PDB file of C-alpha atoms in Angstrom:
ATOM      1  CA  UNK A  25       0.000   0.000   0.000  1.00  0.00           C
ATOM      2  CA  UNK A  26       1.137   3.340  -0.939  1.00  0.00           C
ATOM      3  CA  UNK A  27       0.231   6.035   2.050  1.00  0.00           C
ATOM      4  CA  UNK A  28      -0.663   9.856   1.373  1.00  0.00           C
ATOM      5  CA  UNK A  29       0.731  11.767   3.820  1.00  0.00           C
ATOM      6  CA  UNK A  30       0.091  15.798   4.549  1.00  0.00           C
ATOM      7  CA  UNK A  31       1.093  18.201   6.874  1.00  0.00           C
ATOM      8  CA  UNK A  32      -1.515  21.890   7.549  1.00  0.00           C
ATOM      9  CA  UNK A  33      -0.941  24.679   9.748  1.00  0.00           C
ATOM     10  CA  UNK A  34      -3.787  24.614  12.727  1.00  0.00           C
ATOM     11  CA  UNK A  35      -4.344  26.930  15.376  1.00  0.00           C
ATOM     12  CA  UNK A  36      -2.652  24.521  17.316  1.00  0.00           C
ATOM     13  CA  UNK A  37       0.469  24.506  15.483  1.00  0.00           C
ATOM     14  CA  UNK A  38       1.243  21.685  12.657  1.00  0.00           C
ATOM     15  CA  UNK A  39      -0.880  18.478  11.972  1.00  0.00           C
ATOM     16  CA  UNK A  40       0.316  16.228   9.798  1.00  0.00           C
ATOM     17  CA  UNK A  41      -2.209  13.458   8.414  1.00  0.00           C
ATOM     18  CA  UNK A  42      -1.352  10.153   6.983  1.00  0.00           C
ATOM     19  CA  UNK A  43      -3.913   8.668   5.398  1.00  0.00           C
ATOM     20  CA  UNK A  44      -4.475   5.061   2.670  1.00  0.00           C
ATOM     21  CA  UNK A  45      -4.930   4.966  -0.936  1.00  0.00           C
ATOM     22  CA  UNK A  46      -8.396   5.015  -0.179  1.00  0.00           C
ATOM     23  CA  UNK A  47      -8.554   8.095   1.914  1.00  0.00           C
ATOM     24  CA  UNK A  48      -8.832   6.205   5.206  1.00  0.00           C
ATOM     25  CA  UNK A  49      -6.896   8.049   8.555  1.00  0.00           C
ATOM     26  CA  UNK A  50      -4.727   5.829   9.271  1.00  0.00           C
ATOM     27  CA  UNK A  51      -2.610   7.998  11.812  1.00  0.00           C
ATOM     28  CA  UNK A  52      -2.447  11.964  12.956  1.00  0.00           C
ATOM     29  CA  UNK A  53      -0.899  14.651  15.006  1.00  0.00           C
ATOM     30  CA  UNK A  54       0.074  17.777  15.939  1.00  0.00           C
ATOM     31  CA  UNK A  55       3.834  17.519  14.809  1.00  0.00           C
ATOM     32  CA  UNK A  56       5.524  17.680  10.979  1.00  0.00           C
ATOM     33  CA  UNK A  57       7.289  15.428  11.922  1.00  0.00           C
ATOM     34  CA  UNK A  58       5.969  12.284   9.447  1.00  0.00           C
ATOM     35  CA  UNK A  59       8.557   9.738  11.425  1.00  0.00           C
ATOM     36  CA  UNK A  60       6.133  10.051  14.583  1.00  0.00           C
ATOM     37  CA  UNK A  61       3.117  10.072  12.512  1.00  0.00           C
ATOM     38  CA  UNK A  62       3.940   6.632  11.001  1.00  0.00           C
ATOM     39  CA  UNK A  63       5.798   5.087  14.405  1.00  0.00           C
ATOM     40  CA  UNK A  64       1.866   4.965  15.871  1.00  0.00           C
ATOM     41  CA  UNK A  65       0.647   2.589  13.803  1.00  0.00           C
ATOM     42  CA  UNK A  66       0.585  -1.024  14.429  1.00  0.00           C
ATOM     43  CA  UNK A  67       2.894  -3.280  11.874  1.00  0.00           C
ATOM     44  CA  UNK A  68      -0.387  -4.005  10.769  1.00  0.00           C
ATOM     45  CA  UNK A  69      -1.033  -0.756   8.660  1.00  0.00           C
ATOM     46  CA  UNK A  70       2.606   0.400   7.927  1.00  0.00           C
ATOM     47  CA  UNK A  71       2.690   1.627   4.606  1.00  0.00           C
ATOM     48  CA  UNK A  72       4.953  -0.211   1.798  1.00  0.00           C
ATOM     49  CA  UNK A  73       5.377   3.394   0.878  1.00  0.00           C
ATOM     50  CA  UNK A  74       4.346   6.991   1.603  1.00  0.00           C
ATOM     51  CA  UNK A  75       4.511  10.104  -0.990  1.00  0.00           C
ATOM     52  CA  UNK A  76       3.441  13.785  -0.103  1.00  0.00           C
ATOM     53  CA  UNK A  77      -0.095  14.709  -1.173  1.00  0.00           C
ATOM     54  CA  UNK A  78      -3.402  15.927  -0.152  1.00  0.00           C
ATOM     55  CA  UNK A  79      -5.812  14.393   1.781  1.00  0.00           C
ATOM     56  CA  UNK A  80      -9.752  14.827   2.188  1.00  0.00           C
ATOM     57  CA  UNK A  81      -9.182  14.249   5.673  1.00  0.00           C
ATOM     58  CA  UNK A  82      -7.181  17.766   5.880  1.00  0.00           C
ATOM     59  CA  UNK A  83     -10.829  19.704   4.734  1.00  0.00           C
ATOM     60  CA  UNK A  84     -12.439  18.480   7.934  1.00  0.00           C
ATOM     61  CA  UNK A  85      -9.491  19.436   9.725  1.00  0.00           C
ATOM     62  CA  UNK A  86      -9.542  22.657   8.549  1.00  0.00           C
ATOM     63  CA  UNK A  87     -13.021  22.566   8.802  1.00  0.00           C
ATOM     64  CA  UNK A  88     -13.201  21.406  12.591  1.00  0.00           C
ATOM     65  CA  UNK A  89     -10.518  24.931  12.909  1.00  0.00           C
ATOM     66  CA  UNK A  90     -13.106  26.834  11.602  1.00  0.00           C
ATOM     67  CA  UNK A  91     -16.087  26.006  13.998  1.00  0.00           C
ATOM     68  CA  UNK A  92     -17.079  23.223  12.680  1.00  0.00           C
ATOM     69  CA  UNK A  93     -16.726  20.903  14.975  1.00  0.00           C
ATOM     70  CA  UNK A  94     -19.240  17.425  13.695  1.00  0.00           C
ATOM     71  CA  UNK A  95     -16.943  17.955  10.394  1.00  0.00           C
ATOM     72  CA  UNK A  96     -14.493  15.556  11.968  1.00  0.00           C
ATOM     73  CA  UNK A  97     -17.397  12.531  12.596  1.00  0.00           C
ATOM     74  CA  UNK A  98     -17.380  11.232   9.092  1.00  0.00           C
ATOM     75  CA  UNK A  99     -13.567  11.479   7.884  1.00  0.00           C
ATOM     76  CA  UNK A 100     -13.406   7.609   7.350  1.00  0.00           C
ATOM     77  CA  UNK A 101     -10.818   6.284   9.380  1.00  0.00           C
ATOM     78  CA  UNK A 102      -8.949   2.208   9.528  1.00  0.00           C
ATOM     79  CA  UNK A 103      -7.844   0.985  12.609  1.00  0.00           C
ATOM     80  CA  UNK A 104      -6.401  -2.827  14.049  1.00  0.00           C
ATOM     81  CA  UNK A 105      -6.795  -4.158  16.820  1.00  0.00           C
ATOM     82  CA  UNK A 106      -8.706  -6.122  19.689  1.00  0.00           C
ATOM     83  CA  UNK A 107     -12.752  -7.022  19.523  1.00  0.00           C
ATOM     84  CA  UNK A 108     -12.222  -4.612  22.724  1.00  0.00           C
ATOM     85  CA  UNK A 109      -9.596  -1.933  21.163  1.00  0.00           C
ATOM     86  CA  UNK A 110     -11.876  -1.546  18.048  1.00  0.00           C
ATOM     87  CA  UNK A 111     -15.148  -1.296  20.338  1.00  0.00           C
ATOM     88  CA  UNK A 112     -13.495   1.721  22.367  1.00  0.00           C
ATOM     89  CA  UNK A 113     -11.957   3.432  19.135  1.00  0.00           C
ATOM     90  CA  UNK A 114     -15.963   3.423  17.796  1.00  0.00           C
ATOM     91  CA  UNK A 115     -17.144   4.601  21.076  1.00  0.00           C
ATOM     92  CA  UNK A 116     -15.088   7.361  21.397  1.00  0.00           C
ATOM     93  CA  UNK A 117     -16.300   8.697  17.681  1.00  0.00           C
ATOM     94  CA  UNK A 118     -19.707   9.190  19.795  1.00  0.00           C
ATOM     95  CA  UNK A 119     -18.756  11.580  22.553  1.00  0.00           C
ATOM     96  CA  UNK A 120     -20.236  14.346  22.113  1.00  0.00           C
ATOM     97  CA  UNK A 121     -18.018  17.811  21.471  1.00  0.00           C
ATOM     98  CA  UNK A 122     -18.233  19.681  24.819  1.00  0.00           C
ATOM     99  CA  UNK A 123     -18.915  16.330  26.975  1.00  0.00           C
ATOM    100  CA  UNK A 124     -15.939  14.584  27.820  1.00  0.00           C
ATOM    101  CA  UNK A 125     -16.493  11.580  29.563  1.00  0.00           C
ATOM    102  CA  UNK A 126     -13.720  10.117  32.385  1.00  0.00           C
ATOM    103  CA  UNK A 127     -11.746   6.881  31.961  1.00  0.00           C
ATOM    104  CA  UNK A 128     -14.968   5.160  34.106  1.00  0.00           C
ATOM    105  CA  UNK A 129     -17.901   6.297  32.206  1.00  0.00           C
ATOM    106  CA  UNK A 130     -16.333   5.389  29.460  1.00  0.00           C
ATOM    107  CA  UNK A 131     -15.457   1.656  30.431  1.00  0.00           C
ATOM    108  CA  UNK A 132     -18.804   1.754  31.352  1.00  0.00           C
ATOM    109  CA  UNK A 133     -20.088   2.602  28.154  1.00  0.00           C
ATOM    110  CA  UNK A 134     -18.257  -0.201  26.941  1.00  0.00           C
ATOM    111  CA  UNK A 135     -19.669  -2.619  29.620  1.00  0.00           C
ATOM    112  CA  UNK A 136     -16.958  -2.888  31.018  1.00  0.00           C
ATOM    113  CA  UNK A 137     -17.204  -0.741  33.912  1.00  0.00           C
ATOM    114  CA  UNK A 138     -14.184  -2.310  35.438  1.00  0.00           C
ATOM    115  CA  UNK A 139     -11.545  -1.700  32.178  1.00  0.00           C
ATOM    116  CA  UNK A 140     -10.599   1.479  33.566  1.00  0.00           C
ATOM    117  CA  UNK A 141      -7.054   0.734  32.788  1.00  0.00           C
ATOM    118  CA  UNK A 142      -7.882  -1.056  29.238  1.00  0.00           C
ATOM    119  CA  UNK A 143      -9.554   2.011  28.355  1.00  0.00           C
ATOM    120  CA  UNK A 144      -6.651   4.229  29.044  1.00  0.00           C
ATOM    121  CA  UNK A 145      -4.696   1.964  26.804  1.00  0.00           C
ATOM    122  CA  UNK A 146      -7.674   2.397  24.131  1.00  0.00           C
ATOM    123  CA  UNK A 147      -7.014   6.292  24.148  1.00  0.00           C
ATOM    124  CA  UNK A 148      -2.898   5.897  24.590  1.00  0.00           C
ATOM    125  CA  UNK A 149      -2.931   3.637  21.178  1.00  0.00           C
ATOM    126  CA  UNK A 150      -5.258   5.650  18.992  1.00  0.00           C
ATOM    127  CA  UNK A 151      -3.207   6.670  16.236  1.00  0.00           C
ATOM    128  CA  UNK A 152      -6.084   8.650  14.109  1.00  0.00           C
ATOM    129  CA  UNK A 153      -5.772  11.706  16.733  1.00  0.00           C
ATOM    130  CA  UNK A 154      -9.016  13.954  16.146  1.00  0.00           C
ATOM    131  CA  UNK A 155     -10.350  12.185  14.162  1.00  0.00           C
ATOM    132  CA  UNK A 156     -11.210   9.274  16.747  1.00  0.00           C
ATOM    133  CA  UNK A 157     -11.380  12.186  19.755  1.00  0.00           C
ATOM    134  CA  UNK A 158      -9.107  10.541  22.417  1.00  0.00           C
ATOM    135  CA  UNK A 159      -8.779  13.780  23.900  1.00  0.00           C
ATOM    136  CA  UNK A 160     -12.572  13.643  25.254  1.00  0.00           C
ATOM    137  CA  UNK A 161     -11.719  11.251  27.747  1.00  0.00           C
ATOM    138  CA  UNK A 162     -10.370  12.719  31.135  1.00  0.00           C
ATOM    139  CA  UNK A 163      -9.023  11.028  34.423  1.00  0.00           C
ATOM    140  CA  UNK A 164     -11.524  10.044  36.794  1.00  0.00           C
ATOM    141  CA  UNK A 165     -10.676  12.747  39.142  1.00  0.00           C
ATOM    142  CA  UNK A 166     -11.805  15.380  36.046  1.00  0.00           C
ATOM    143  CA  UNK A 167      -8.220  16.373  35.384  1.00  0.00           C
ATOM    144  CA  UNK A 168      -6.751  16.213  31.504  1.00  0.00           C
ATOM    145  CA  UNK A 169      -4.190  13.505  31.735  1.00  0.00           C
ATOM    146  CA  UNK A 170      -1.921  12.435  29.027  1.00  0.00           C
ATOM    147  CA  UNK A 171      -2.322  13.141  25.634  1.00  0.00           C
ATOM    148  CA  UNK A 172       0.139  11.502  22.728  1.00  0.00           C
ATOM    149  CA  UNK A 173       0.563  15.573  21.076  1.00  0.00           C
ATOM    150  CA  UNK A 174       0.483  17.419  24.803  1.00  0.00           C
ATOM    151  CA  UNK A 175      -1.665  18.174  27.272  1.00  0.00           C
ATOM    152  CA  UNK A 176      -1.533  21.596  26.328  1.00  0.00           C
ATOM    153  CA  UNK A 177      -2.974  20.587  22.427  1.00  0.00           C
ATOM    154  CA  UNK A 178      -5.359  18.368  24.462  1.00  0.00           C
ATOM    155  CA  UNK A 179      -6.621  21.611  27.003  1.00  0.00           C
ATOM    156  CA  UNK A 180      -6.990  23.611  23.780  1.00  0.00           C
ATOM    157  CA  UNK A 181      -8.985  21.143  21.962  1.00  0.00           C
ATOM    158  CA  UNK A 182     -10.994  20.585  24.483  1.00  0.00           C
ATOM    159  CA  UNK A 183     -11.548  24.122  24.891  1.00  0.00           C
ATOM    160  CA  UNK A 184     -12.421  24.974  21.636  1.00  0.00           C
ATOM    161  CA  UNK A 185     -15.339  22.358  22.090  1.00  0.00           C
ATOM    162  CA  UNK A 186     -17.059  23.665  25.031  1.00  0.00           C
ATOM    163  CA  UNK A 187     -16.871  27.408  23.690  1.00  0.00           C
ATOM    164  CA  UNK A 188     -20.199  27.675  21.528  1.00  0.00           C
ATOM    165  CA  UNK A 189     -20.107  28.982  18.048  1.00  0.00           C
TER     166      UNK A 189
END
């Protein structure tokens, strides 16, 4: 498979997108650099080859910038993983912009009020960044956490959701 892979300016500095011949996410991030872009995903989805381009996925981007916030929910996106791993990337494509959930509602909306720490691991190993909105989920206690591109990109996004346009 031969990879597309672009970088935009965002308010929150540079996101680079790498995406599959058919337009799928397959990894993002706020960073140029296209090393760390491609070290998230699983041997799995490693391209055979990447070359510079444009991707659709960089409109909704943009768009998401620009107020638009649902403009994210349909960029198509491929993922591998567990039955679980899959379940939670889904899930998280349903919180709502402007209600993030903590680590235990969130096993809980997964049934699985008890994979607290599984869930964590969900959000750590999401390698579509916005796209699949890892940064809605908080730590229990209501505080931000980690975040794979900085807390501080993670406080801003999160931010920019609650504020109403």
């Amino acid at each position: 498979m031969t990879a597309i892979i672009q970088t935009i300016d965002t308010a929150d500095g540079p996101f680079t997108i790498l995406a599959d011949e058919r337009q799928r996410v397959l990894s993002s991030g706020w960073t140029a650099d296209q090393e760390a872009i491609v070290a998230r995903l699983s041997s799995a989805l490693r391209p055979e080859s990447i070359t510079e381009g444009e991707t659709e996925a960089a409109a909704a981007a943009h768009a998401y910038y620009a107020g638009d916030l649902a403009a994210i929910d349909t960029v198509a996106v491929t993922q591998k993983g567990t039955a679980l791993q899959l379940a939670g990337w889904a899930a998280l494509r349903g919180i709502e912009p402007g209600a993030p959930l903590t680590y235990t509602s969130f096993a809980a909306r997964l049934d699985n009020p008890r994979a607290v720490r599984a869930v964590a691991s969900i959000c750590a190993r999401n390698a579509p960044a916005l796209f699949v909105p890892c940064h809605r989920v908080l730590r229990t206690d209501g505080t931000l956490g980690g975040f794979a591109w900085g807390v501080e990109v993670k406080e801003r996004l999160l931010a920019r959701e609650s504020t109403p346009v």
